[in-house]
mmCIF file of C-alpha atoms and ligand atoms in Angstrom:
data_model
loop_
_atom_site.group_PDB
_atom_site.id
_atom_site.type_symbol
_atom_site.label_atom_id
_atom_site.label_comp_id
_atom_site.label_asym_id
_atom_site.label_seq_id
_atom_site.Cartn_x
_atom_site.Cartn_y
_atom_site.Cartn_z
ATOM 1 C CA MET A 1 46.053 35.904 22.985
ATOM 2 C CA VAL A 2 42.621 37.097 21.899
ATOM 3 C CA LEU A 3 39.761 35.182 23.305
ATOM 4 C CA SER A 4 36.739 35.003 21.114
ATOM 5 C CA PRO A 5 33.768 36.312 23.006
ATOM 6 C CA SER A 6 31.657 33.520 24.365
ATOM 7 C CA PRO A 7 28.039 33.690 23.304
ATOM 8 C CA ALA A 8 25.775 35.416 25.751
ATOM 9 C CA PRO A 9 23.884 32.872 27.816
ATOM 10 C CA VAL A 10 20.400 32.412 26.492
ATOM 11 C CA SER A 11 17.857 32.487 29.236
ATOM 12 C CA LEU A 12 14.908 30.153 29.042
ATOM 13 C CA ALA A 13 12.610 33.140 28.998
ATOM 14 C CA ASN A 14 14.334 34.491 25.902
ATOM 15 C CA ARG A 15 14.202 31.149 24.165
ATOM 16 C CA ASP A 16 10.505 30.852 24.802
ATOM 17 C CA ALA A 17 9.935 34.361 23.556
ATOM 18 C CA GLY A 18 11.723 33.391 20.367
ATOM 19 C CA ARG A 19 9.614 30.330 19.928
ATOM 20 C CA ASN A 20 6.384 32.194 20.416
ATOM 21 C CA SER A 21 7.218 35.128 18.224
ATOM 22 C CA ASN A 22 6.351 34.611 14.600
ATOM 23 C CA ARG A 23 9.932 34.566 13.328
ATOM 24 C CA ASN A 24 8.953 33.195 9.940
ATOM 25 C CA PRO A 25 6.505 35.605 8.338
ATOM 26 C CA LEU A 26 6.158 33.155 5.447
ATOM 27 C CA ARG A 27 4.854 30.407 7.715
ATOM 28 C CA TRP A 28 1.676 29.021 6.176
ATOM 29 C CA ARG A 29 -1.377 29.635 8.342
ATOM 30 C CA GLY A 30 -3.962 27.603 6.444
ATOM 31 C CA LEU A 31 -6.150 28.674 3.573
ATOM 32 C CA ILE A 32 -8.789 30.579 5.543
ATOM 33 C CA GLU A 33 -6.220 32.981 7.030
ATOM 34 C CA THR A 34 -4.376 33.271 3.718
ATOM 35 C CA TYR A 35 -7.434 33.962 1.567
ATOM 36 C CA ARG A 36 -9.699 35.420 4.255
ATOM 37 C CA ASP A 37 -10.703 38.388 2.061
ATOM 38 C CA PHE A 38 -12.167 36.014 -0.506
ATOM 39 C CA LEU A 39 -14.064 33.795 1.917
ATOM 40 C CA PRO A 40 -17.365 34.157 3.818
ATOM 41 C CA VAL A 41 -15.766 34.302 7.267
ATOM 42 C CA SER A 42 -15.772 37.029 9.895
ATOM 43 C CA ASP A 43 -13.796 37.777 13.037
ATOM 44 C CA SER A 44 -16.283 35.682 14.997
ATOM 45 C CA THR A 45 -15.814 32.571 12.844
ATOM 46 C CA PRO A 46 -13.853 29.964 14.836
ATOM 47 C CA VAL A 47 -11.294 28.811 12.284
ATOM 48 C CA VAL A 48 -10.974 25.025 12.350
ATOM 49 C CA THR A 49 -7.798 24.265 10.457
ATOM 50 C CA LEU A 50 -5.155 21.606 9.977
ATOM 51 C CA LEU A 51 -3.129 24.095 7.892
ATOM 52 C CA GLU A 52 -4.521 22.718 4.640
ATOM 53 C CA GLY A 53 -3.736 24.200 1.223
ATOM 54 C CA ASN A 54 -0.416 25.535 -0.065
ATOM 55 C CA THR A 55 0.079 22.322 -2.029
ATOM 56 C CA PRO A 56 2.906 22.092 -4.564
ATOM 57 C CA LEU A 57 2.560 22.761 -8.272
ATOM 58 C CA ILE A 58 5.003 20.205 -9.620
ATOM 59 C CA PRO A 59 6.398 20.349 -13.187
ATOM 60 C CA ALA A 60 5.688 17.137 -15.115
ATOM 61 C CA PRO A 61 8.317 16.862 -17.852
ATOM 62 C CA ALA A 62 7.603 13.216 -18.750
ATOM 63 C CA ILE A 63 3.952 13.991 -19.418
ATOM 64 C CA ALA A 64 4.838 17.192 -21.276
ATOM 65 C CA ALA A 65 7.240 15.196 -23.469
ATOM 66 C CA ARG A 66 4.359 12.984 -24.571
ATOM 67 C CA ILE A 67 2.561 16.060 -25.848
ATOM 68 C CA SER A 68 5.599 18.132 -27.018
ATOM 69 C CA ARG A 69 4.984 21.302 -29.124
ATOM 70 C CA GLY A 70 6.289 23.392 -26.219
ATOM 71 C CA VAL A 71 3.409 22.480 -23.919
ATOM 72 C CA LYS A 72 4.159 22.844 -20.196
ATOM 73 C CA VAL A 73 2.434 20.551 -17.730
ATOM 74 C CA PHE A 74 2.112 21.003 -13.958
ATOM 75 C CA LEU A 75 0.576 18.772 -11.323
ATOM 76 C CA LYS A 76 -1.382 20.456 -8.534
ATOM 77 C CA TYR A 77 -0.671 17.828 -5.909
ATOM 78 C CA ASP A 78 -3.646 18.249 -3.605
ATOM 79 C CA GLY A 79 -2.990 14.773 -2.230
ATOM 80 C CA LEU A 80 -0.542 16.533 0.114
ATOM 81 C CA ASN A 81 -3.332 18.085 2.148
ATOM 82 C CA PRO A 82 -3.611 17.052 5.843
ATOM 83 C CA THR A 83 -5.957 14.126 5.220
ATOM 84 C CA GLY A 84 -4.536 13.412 1.777
ATOM 85 C CA SER A 85 -7.098 14.981 -0.520
ATOM 86 C CA PHE A 86 -8.515 18.275 -1.828
ATOM 87 C CA LYS A 87 -11.551 17.772 0.402
ATOM 88 C CA ASP A 88 -9.669 19.479 3.251
ATOM 89 C CA ARG A 89 -9.930 22.784 1.374
ATOM 90 C CA GLY A 90 -13.700 22.593 1.572
ATOM 91 C CA MET A 91 -13.869 20.985 4.971
ATOM 92 C CA THR A 92 -11.942 23.702 6.841
ATOM 93 C CA MET A 93 -14.664 26.106 5.661
ATOM 94 C CA ALA A 94 -17.667 23.812 6.163
ATOM 95 C CA ILE A 95 -16.627 22.764 9.663
ATOM 96 C CA SER A 96 -15.611 26.277 10.744
ATOM 97 C CA LYS A 97 -19.050 27.539 9.682
ATOM 98 C CA ALA A 98 -20.766 24.572 11.358
ATOM 99 C CA LYS A 99 -18.923 25.378 14.585
ATOM 100 C CA GLU A 100 -19.812 29.053 14.240
ATOM 101 C CA ALA A 101 -23.474 28.061 13.944
ATOM 102 C CA GLY A 102 -23.202 25.894 17.053
ATOM 103 C CA ASP A 103 -23.857 22.633 15.212
ATOM 104 C CA LYS A 104 -23.264 19.465 17.216
ATOM 105 C CA ALA A 105 -23.082 16.880 14.412
ATOM 106 C CA VAL A 106 -22.258 16.707 10.724
ATOM 107 C CA ILE A 107 -23.080 14.085 8.130
ATOM 108 C CA CYS A 108 -21.833 13.248 4.653
ATOM 109 C CA ALA A 109 -22.153 10.633 1.955
ATOM 110 C CA SER A 110 -18.809 9.649 0.597
ATOM 111 C CA THR A 111 -16.766 7.566 -1.776
ATOM 112 C CA GLY A 112 -14.096 7.892 0.928
ATOM 113 C CA ASN A 113 -12.180 11.145 0.865
ATOM 114 C CA THR A 114 -15.004 13.359 2.076
ATOM 115 C CA SER A 115 -15.555 11.001 4.994
ATOM 116 C CA ALA A 116 -11.885 11.077 5.993
ATOM 117 C CA SER A 117 -11.780 14.855 5.802
ATOM 118 C CA ALA A 118 -15.121 15.429 7.532
ATOM 119 C CA ALA A 119 -14.096 13.050 10.296
ATOM 120 C CA ALA A 120 -10.779 14.813 10.921
ATOM 121 C CA TYR A 121 -12.093 18.388 10.900
ATOM 122 C CA ALA A 122 -15.248 17.570 12.850
ATOM 123 C CA ARG A 123 -13.294 15.872 15.598
ATOM 124 C CA ARG A 124 -10.881 18.790 15.738
ATOM 125 C CA ALA A 125 -13.882 21.064 16.211
ATOM 126 C CA GLY A 126 -15.398 18.813 18.872
ATOM 127 C CA ILE A 127 -18.310 17.945 16.592
ATOM 128 C CA LYS A 128 -19.660 14.450 15.958
ATOM 129 C CA ALA A 129 -19.226 13.073 12.427
ATOM 130 C CA PHE A 130 -21.482 10.540 10.707
ATOM 131 C CA VAL A 131 -20.403 9.179 7.345
ATOM 132 C CA ILE A 132 -22.497 7.044 5.004
ATOM 133 C CA VAL A 133 -20.486 5.021 2.503
ATOM 134 C CA PRO A 134 -21.197 2.429 -0.197
ATOM 135 C CA ASP A 135 -20.321 -0.909 1.383
ATOM 136 C CA GLY A 136 -17.276 -2.458 -0.255
ATOM 137 C CA TYR A 137 -16.406 0.502 -2.499
ATOM 138 C CA VAL A 138 -14.258 2.683 -0.275
ATOM 139 C CA ALA A 139 -10.468 2.415 -0.615
ATOM 140 C CA LEU A 140 -8.635 0.987 2.389
ATOM 141 C CA GLY A 141 -6.709 4.109 3.426
ATOM 142 C CA LYS A 142 -9.833 6.261 3.481
ATOM 143 C CA MET A 143 -11.737 3.798 5.650
ATOM 144 C CA ALA A 144 -8.763 3.547 7.996
ATOM 145 C CA GLN A 145 -8.765 7.335 8.394
ATOM 146 C CA ALA A 146 -12.488 7.697 9.057
ATOM 147 C CA LEU A 147 -12.308 5.021 11.740
ATOM 148 C CA LEU A 148 -9.239 6.363 13.507
ATOM 149 C CA TYR A 149 -10.506 9.955 13.427
ATOM 150 C CA GLY A 150 -13.496 8.591 15.299
ATOM 151 C CA ALA A 151 -16.367 9.037 12.849
ATOM 152 C CA GLU A 152 -19.481 6.895 13.022
ATOM 153 C CA VAL A 153 -19.074 4.941 9.785
ATOM 154 C CA ILE A 154 -22.283 3.545 8.317
ATOM 155 C CA ALA A 155 -21.784 1.306 5.280
ATOM 156 C CA ILE A 156 -24.959 0.776 3.253
ATOM 157 C CA ASP A 157 -25.952 -1.687 0.598
ATOM 158 C CA GLY A 158 -26.178 0.928 -2.159
ATOM 159 C CA ASN A 159 -23.939 3.170 -4.247
ATOM 160 C CA PHE A 160 -22.763 6.740 -3.572
ATOM 161 C CA ASP A 161 -25.851 8.243 -5.202
ATOM 162 C CA ARG A 162 -28.091 6.409 -2.730
ATOM 163 C CA CYS A 163 -25.828 7.485 0.150
ATOM 164 C CA LEU A 164 -26.245 11.097 -0.949
ATOM 165 C CA GLU A 165 -30.041 10.793 -1.085
ATOM 166 C CA ILE A 166 -30.048 9.432 2.458
ATOM 167 C CA VAL A 167 -27.844 12.154 3.948
ATOM 168 C CA ARG A 168 -29.823 14.906 2.209
ATOM 169 C CA GLU A 169 -33.012 13.631 3.768
ATOM 170 C CA MET A 170 -31.301 13.004 7.080
ATOM 171 C CA SER A 171 -30.046 16.589 7.299
ATOM 172 C CA GLU A 172 -33.541 17.887 6.515
ATOM 173 C CA ASN A 173 -35.165 15.822 9.255
ATOM 174 C CA TYR A 174 -32.561 15.517 12.024
ATOM 175 C CA PRO A 175 -30.159 17.915 13.771
ATOM 176 C CA VAL A 176 -27.160 17.056 11.594
ATOM 177 C CA THR A 177 -25.446 19.426 9.151
ATOM 178 C CA LEU A 178 -24.698 18.232 5.633
ATOM 179 C CA VAL A 179 -21.036 18.680 4.658
ATOM 180 C CA ASN A 180 -21.170 17.271 1.139
ATOM 181 C CA SER A 181 -20.431 19.771 -1.628
ATOM 182 C CA LEU A 182 -24.115 20.780 -1.611
ATOM 183 C CA ASN A 183 -22.995 22.732 1.443
ATOM 184 C CA PRO A 184 -21.972 26.031 -0.218
ATOM 185 C CA TYR A 185 -19.040 26.574 2.153
ATOM 186 C CA ARG A 186 -17.338 23.492 0.731
ATOM 187 C CA LEU A 187 -16.939 24.996 -2.743
ATOM 188 C CA GLN A 188 -15.900 28.315 -1.210
ATOM 189 C CA GLY A 189 -12.949 26.586 0.415
ATOM 190 C CA GLN A 190 -12.137 24.484 -2.628
ATOM 191 C CA LYS A 191 -11.936 27.510 -4.918
ATOM 192 C CA THR A 192 -8.660 28.460 -3.190
ATOM 193 C CA GLY A 193 -6.913 25.784 -5.256
ATOM 194 C CA ALA A 194 -7.354 28.107 -8.242
ATOM 195 C CA PHE A 195 -5.948 31.048 -6.253
ATOM 196 C CA GLU A 196 -2.824 29.065 -5.396
ATOM 197 C CA ILE A 197 -2.256 28.074 -9.029
ATOM 198 C CA ILE A 198 -2.437 31.718 -10.120
ATOM 199 C CA ASP A 199 -0.223 32.813 -7.221
ATOM 200 C CA ASP A 200 2.361 30.200 -8.293
ATOM 201 C CA LEU A 201 2.273 30.735 -12.074
ATOM 202 C CA GLY A 202 1.721 34.488 -12.005
ATOM 203 C CA ASP A 203 -1.389 34.095 -14.152
ATOM 204 C CA ALA A 204 -4.037 31.494 -14.954
ATOM 205 C CA PRO A 205 -2.940 28.500 -17.068
ATOM 206 C CA ASP A 206 -4.466 27.811 -20.495
ATOM 207 C CA TRP A 207 -6.001 24.517 -19.458
ATOM 208 C CA VAL A 208 -7.027 22.884 -16.203
ATOM 209 C CA CYS A 209 -7.616 19.122 -16.327
ATOM 210 C CA ILE A 210 -9.654 17.780 -13.437
ATOM 211 C CA PRO A 211 -11.407 14.535 -12.473
ATOM 212 C CA VAL A 212 -15.199 14.772 -12.217
ATOM 213 C CA GLY A 213 -17.259 12.687 -9.805
ATOM 214 C CA ASN A 214 -20.043 14.496 -7.987
ATOM 215 C CA ALA A 215 -18.839 17.511 -10.011
ATOM 216 C CA GLY A 216 -18.302 19.967 -7.165
ATOM 217 C CA ASN A 217 -14.596 20.546 -7.590
ATOM 218 C CA ILE A 218 -14.714 21.594 -11.249
ATOM 219 C CA CYS A 219 -17.284 24.230 -10.237
ATOM 220 C CA ALA A 220 -15.172 25.358 -7.271
ATOM 221 C CA TYR A 221 -12.059 25.785 -9.396
ATOM 222 C CA TRP A 222 -13.984 27.701 -12.038
ATOM 223 C CA MET A 223 -15.416 30.007 -9.371
ATOM 224 C CA GLY A 224 -11.889 30.578 -8.040
ATOM 225 C CA PHE A 225 -10.470 31.436 -11.445
ATOM 226 C CA CYS A 226 -13.332 33.839 -12.170
ATOM 227 C CA GLU A 227 -13.127 35.626 -8.795
ATOM 228 C CA TYR A 228 -9.360 36.007 -8.877
ATOM 229 C CA GLN A 229 -9.537 37.522 -12.347
ATOM 230 C CA GLU A 230 -12.332 39.892 -11.313
ATOM 231 C CA GLN A 231 -10.080 41.109 -8.483
ATOM 232 C CA GLY A 232 -7.273 41.766 -10.955
ATOM 233 C CA ASN A 233 -5.032 38.889 -9.850
ATOM 234 C CA SER A 234 -4.956 37.271 -13.304
ATOM 235 C CA THR A 235 -5.485 38.389 -16.857
ATOM 236 C CA ARG A 236 -7.385 35.378 -18.154
ATOM 237 C CA ARG A 237 -9.321 32.225 -17.302
ATOM 238 C CA PRO A 238 -8.427 28.647 -18.196
ATOM 239 C CA GLN A 239 -10.455 26.189 -20.230
ATOM 240 C CA MET A 240 -11.884 23.659 -17.774
ATOM 241 C CA MET A 241 -11.318 20.105 -19.007
ATOM 242 C CA GLY A 242 -13.285 17.662 -16.858
ATOM 243 C CA PHE A 243 -12.844 13.898 -17.043
ATOM 244 C CA GLN A 244 -15.218 11.216 -15.842
ATOM 245 C CA ALA A 245 -14.493 7.490 -15.700
ATOM 246 C CA ALA A 246 -16.069 5.811 -18.730
ATOM 247 C CA GLY A 247 -18.200 3.432 -16.627
ATOM 248 C CA SER A 248 -19.414 6.359 -14.500
ATOM 249 C CA ALA A 249 -19.857 9.134 -17.048
ATOM 250 C CA PRO A 250 -23.417 10.460 -16.709
ATOM 251 C CA ILE A 251 -22.519 13.983 -17.845
ATOM 252 C CA VAL A 252 -20.833 12.672 -20.981
ATOM 253 C CA MET A 253 -23.658 10.207 -21.691
ATOM 254 C CA GLY A 254 -26.339 12.794 -20.952
ATOM 255 C CA HIS A 255 -28.279 10.639 -18.491
ATOM 256 C CA PRO A 256 -27.825 9.227 -14.962
ATOM 257 C CA ILE A 257 -26.051 5.878 -14.682
ATOM 258 C CA ALA A 258 -27.902 3.465 -12.398
ATOM 259 C CA SER A 259 -24.922 1.197 -11.650
ATOM 260 C CA PRO A 260 -21.750 3.193 -12.203
ATOM 261 C CA GLN A 261 -18.535 1.181 -12.415
ATOM 262 C CA THR A 262 -14.862 2.102 -12.387
ATOM 263 C CA ILE A 263 -11.583 1.199 -10.737
ATOM 264 C CA ALA A 264 -11.473 4.849 -9.642
ATOM 265 C CA THR A 265 -13.926 4.386 -6.750
ATOM 266 C CA ALA A 266 -13.613 8.054 -5.706
ATOM 267 C CA ILE A 267 -15.458 9.110 -8.879
ATOM 268 C CA ARG A 268 -17.877 6.189 -9.032
ATOM 269 C CA VAL A 269 -20.899 8.496 -9.226
ATOM 270 C CA GLY A 270 -23.945 7.988 -11.452
ATOM 271 C CA ASN A 271 -25.948 11.132 -10.744
ATOM 272 C CA PRO A 272 -23.701 14.070 -9.808
ATOM 273 C CA ALA A 273 -25.174 16.720 -7.512
ATOM 274 C CA SER A 274 -23.499 19.604 -9.386
ATOM 275 C CA TRP A 275 -24.268 18.265 -12.873
ATOM 276 C CA GLN A 276 -25.792 21.420 -14.409
ATOM 277 C CA LYS A 277 -23.355 23.724 -12.664
ATOM 278 C CA ALA A 278 -20.445 21.691 -14.030
ATOM 279 C CA ILE A 279 -21.798 21.954 -17.569
ATOM 280 C CA ALA A 280 -22.179 25.698 -17.085
ATOM 281 C CA ALA A 281 -18.527 25.979 -15.961
ATOM 282 C CA GLN A 282 -17.334 23.841 -18.848
ATOM 283 C CA GLN A 283 -19.283 25.902 -21.378
ATOM 284 C CA ALA A 284 -18.401 29.306 -19.951
ATOM 285 C CA SER A 285 -14.715 28.341 -19.983
ATOM 286 C CA GLY A 286 -14.787 26.901 -23.499
ATOM 287 C CA GLY A 287 -13.673 23.541 -22.122
ATOM 288 C CA GLU A 288 -14.935 19.985 -22.407
ATOM 289 C CA ILE A 289 -16.162 17.126 -20.247
ATOM 290 C CA LYS A 290 -15.047 13.754 -21.553
ATOM 291 C CA ALA A 291 -14.707 10.135 -20.473
ATOM 292 C CA VAL A 292 -11.524 8.145 -19.862
ATOM 293 C CA THR A 293 -11.439 4.362 -19.638
ATOM 294 C CA ASP A 294 -10.095 2.504 -16.621
ATOM 295 C CA GLU A 295 -7.183 1.375 -18.814
ATOM 296 C CA GLU A 296 -6.322 4.996 -19.625
ATOM 297 C CA ILE A 297 -6.625 5.913 -15.951
ATOM 298 C CA LEU A 298 -4.293 3.107 -14.891
ATOM 299 C CA GLU A 299 -1.758 3.965 -17.584
ATOM 300 C CA ALA A 300 -1.656 7.594 -16.373
ATOM 301 C CA TYR A 301 -1.459 6.343 -12.759
ATOM 302 C CA ARG A 302 1.649 4.307 -13.617
ATOM 303 C CA ILE A 303 3.260 7.123 -15.638
ATOM 304 C CA LEU A 304 2.732 9.594 -12.777
ATOM 305 C CA ALA A 305 4.387 7.341 -10.206
ATOM 306 C CA GLY A 306 6.918 5.600 -12.417
ATOM 307 C CA GLU A 307 8.147 8.581 -14.435
ATOM 308 C CA GLU A 308 7.256 11.703 -12.447
ATOM 309 C CA GLY A 309 7.651 10.206 -8.975
ATOM 310 C CA VAL A 310 4.190 11.421 -7.998
ATOM 311 C CA PHE A 311 1.856 8.927 -6.342
ATOM 312 C CA CYS A 312 -1.831 9.792 -6.652
ATOM 313 C CA GLU A 313 -4.940 7.683 -6.338
ATOM 314 C CA PRO A 314 -6.588 6.291 -9.510
ATOM 315 C CA ALA A 315 -9.391 8.899 -9.642
ATOM 316 C CA SER A 316 -6.810 11.680 -9.641
ATOM 317 C CA ALA A 317 -4.963 10.093 -12.548
ATOM 318 C CA ALA A 318 -8.121 10.630 -14.627
ATOM 319 C CA SER A 319 -6.987 14.232 -15.104
ATOM 320 C CA VAL A 320 -3.716 13.156 -16.705
ATOM 321 C CA ALA A 321 -5.395 10.295 -18.591
ATOM 322 C CA GLY A 322 -7.741 12.865 -20.087
ATOM 323 C CA LEU A 323 -4.931 15.216 -21.028
ATOM 324 C CA LEU A 324 -3.097 12.402 -22.798
ATOM 325 C CA GLN A 325 -6.302 11.344 -24.557
ATOM 326 C CA VAL A 326 -6.812 14.796 -26.084
ATOM 327 C CA LYS A 327 -3.138 15.765 -26.325
ATOM 328 C CA HIS A 328 -3.351 16.590 -30.030
ATOM 329 C CA THR A 329 -5.817 19.378 -29.288
ATOM 330 C CA VAL A 330 -3.626 21.191 -26.722
ATOM 331 C CA PRO A 331 -2.601 24.560 -28.199
ATOM 332 C CA GLU A 332 1.100 24.949 -28.979
ATOM 333 C CA GLY A 333 3.090 26.324 -26.042
ATOM 334 C CA ALA A 334 0.096 26.058 -23.691
ATOM 335 C CA THR A 335 0.424 25.789 -19.918
ATOM 336 C CA VAL A 336 -1.656 22.935 -18.538
ATOM 337 C CA VAL A 337 -2.383 22.155 -14.883
ATOM 338 C CA CYS A 338 -3.692 18.716 -13.919
ATOM 339 C CA ILE A 339 -5.349 18.531 -10.506
ATOM 340 C CA LEU A 340 -4.176 15.487 -8.551
ATOM 341 C CA THR A 341 -7.013 15.392 -6.073
ATOM 342 C CA GLY A 342 -5.947 12.539 -3.783
ATOM 343 C CA ASN A 343 -2.844 10.827 -2.445
ATOM 344 C CA GLY A 344 -1.796 7.424 -3.788
ATOM 345 C CA LEU A 345 -1.545 6.034 -0.268
ATOM 346 C CA LYS A 346 -5.320 6.252 -0.038
ATOM 347 C CA ASP A 347 -5.660 3.139 -2.177
ATOM 348 C CA PRO A 348 -2.732 0.764 -1.615
ATOM 349 C CA ASP A 349 -4.704 -2.175 -3.035
ATOM 350 C CA ALA A 350 -4.977 -0.475 -6.426
ATOM 351 C CA ALA A 351 -1.241 0.224 -6.474
ATOM 352 C CA ILE A 352 -0.280 -3.339 -5.695
ATOM 353 C CA GLU A 353 -2.799 -4.824 -8.100
ATOM 354 C CA HIS A 354 -2.057 -2.547 -11.033
ATOM 355 C CA SER A 355 1.660 -1.965 -10.767
ATOM 356 C CA HIS A 356 3.611 -3.629 -13.547
ATOM 357 C CA ASN A 357 6.331 -4.137 -10.967
ATOM 358 C CA ALA A 358 6.546 -7.184 -8.701
ATOM 359 C CA ILE A 359 8.247 -8.098 -5.454
ATOM 360 C CA HIS A 360 11.197 -10.468 -5.805
ATOM 361 C CA SER A 361 9.915 -12.809 -3.153
ATOM 362 C CA GLY A 362 11.238 -16.048 -1.763
ATOM 363 C CA VAL A 363 14.850 -14.914 -2.036
ATOM 364 C CA ASN A 364 17.365 -16.717 0.175
ATOM 365 C CA SER A 365 18.724 -14.635 3.034
ATOM 366 C CA ASP A 366 22.364 -14.585 1.933
ATOM 367 C CA LEU A 367 24.374 -11.901 0.164
ATOM 368 C CA GLU A 368 24.987 -13.988 -2.937
ATOM 369 C CA SER A 369 21.306 -14.691 -3.553
ATOM 370 C CA VAL A 370 20.333 -11.043 -3.071
ATOM 371 C CA ALA A 371 23.194 -9.892 -5.343
ATOM 372 C CA LYS A 372 22.066 -12.336 -8.020
ATOM 373 C CA VAL A 373 18.506 -10.965 -7.965
ATOM 374 C CA MET A 374 20.023 -7.457 -8.221
ATOM 375 C CA GLY A 375 21.745 -8.487 -11.423
ATOM 376 C CA PHE A 376 25.333 -8.478 -10.093
HETATM 377 C C1 AN7 B 1 -9.619 11.789 -5.242
HETATM 378 O O1 AN7 B 1 -15.098 11.598 -1.145
HETATM 379 O O2 AN7 B 1 -17.102 12.556 -3.736
HETATM 380 O O3 AN7 B 1 -16.242 15.998 -8.790
HETATM 381 O O4 AN7 B 1 -17.226 11.413 -1.337
HETATM 382 O O5 AN7 B 1 -12.069 11.758 -3.863
HETATM 383 O O6 AN7 B 1 -15.966 17.290 -6.670
HETATM 384 O O7 AN7 B 1 -16.968 15.004 -6.644
HETATM 385 C C2 AN7 B 1 -14.775 12.304 -3.774
HETATM 386 C C3 AN7 B 1 -14.524 12.859 -4.976
HETATM 387 C C4 AN7 B 1 -11.926 13.476 -7.517
HETATM 388 C C5 AN7 B 1 -14.284 14.078 -7.560
HETATM 389 N N1 AN7 B 1 -10.833 12.940 -6.989
HETATM 390 O O8 AN7 B 1 -14.563 15.362 -7.091
HETATM 391 C C6 AN7 B 1 -16.122 11.712 -1.797
HETATM 392 C C7 AN7 B 1 -16.072 12.228 -3.172
HETATM 393 C C8 AN7 B 1 -10.872 12.369 -5.776
HETATM 394 C C9 AN7 B 1 -12.065 12.333 -5.056
HETATM 395 C C10 AN7 B 1 -13.132 13.476 -6.879
HETATM 396 C C11 AN7 B 1 -13.232 12.882 -5.619
HETATM 397 P P1 AN7 B 1 -16.019 15.963 -7.313
#
């Protein structure tokens, strides 16, 4: 009889060695480590990371089918970042640099996502976070995050534009560092979204559709596409297609909007900080900045969840709403990437209010009643 050799006993020491060794060289180490050569960091920068970035580029066949003519559509699902939005890309940079500089407190104005992200990264760095938000216009999930991460949340009777004025002045007069996208490190981090798209597709897409609020992200993506091409990582640059909500579309209208309105509270901005820079990116790329109505946004929001299985927040759906609005102008066979900037769970109220689906409530608690509702 041949006995199979019993496995050698594994000592605890060996097991621990295995755990500590980096057995998976593909393990994601966050965007600063991954794209370090493209970012203004040095060996002495303390990297504050929640392993953000590396978000999926998901094919969107149902949206592509609405356009047809061989057009391919992908969703850059940045709602899968650690705090549920693209802001984490910028915040890992802004907070790492703030920590490097020895800053003790950061401040931001926010429609919600920046505050959640700033709060998380600041607390991880041991820095105090102050966030100024428009009272009553921040989605539930974002407020929940800022509070639990331990930020000082200050809700003011004014819109985002007023919040931004206050934090700008505050950071000029008090020892607090501004981490809105006026902080140049924010856009440096956010540009890595473009790198990831090129790394995934093998080259730049033809079009990038992106929601526009304070207009930082469209500039960051454009910078990323330009830099990656200059370094020989892509052969071309995409057309940047920016979309504002119709009730909050100062760039499209050509003047600031005093009382911006939209269901997409994340992009409820009347006087974007990066206005001119966004126009420059749009023009240099041969793209457009257009407005989408709340109805178009909500329709795209429902298509994304109901047909693609991808849950984003309303502001993010503006990118897909815009693509569908101008679908007849997409070149045949083009590759289009829509940036889904925030997770749908950020705004559960919007989902419940605007779903065309309803709960079968008040059903008796017996098998027969449940089966009847199920159509059996
Ligand atoms: C989901 O959180 O400005 O054009 O304070 O949360 O770079 O402003 C959020 C913006 C798009 C617009 N999608 O980006 C804030 C904030 C989502 C967002 C935008 C935001 P920008």
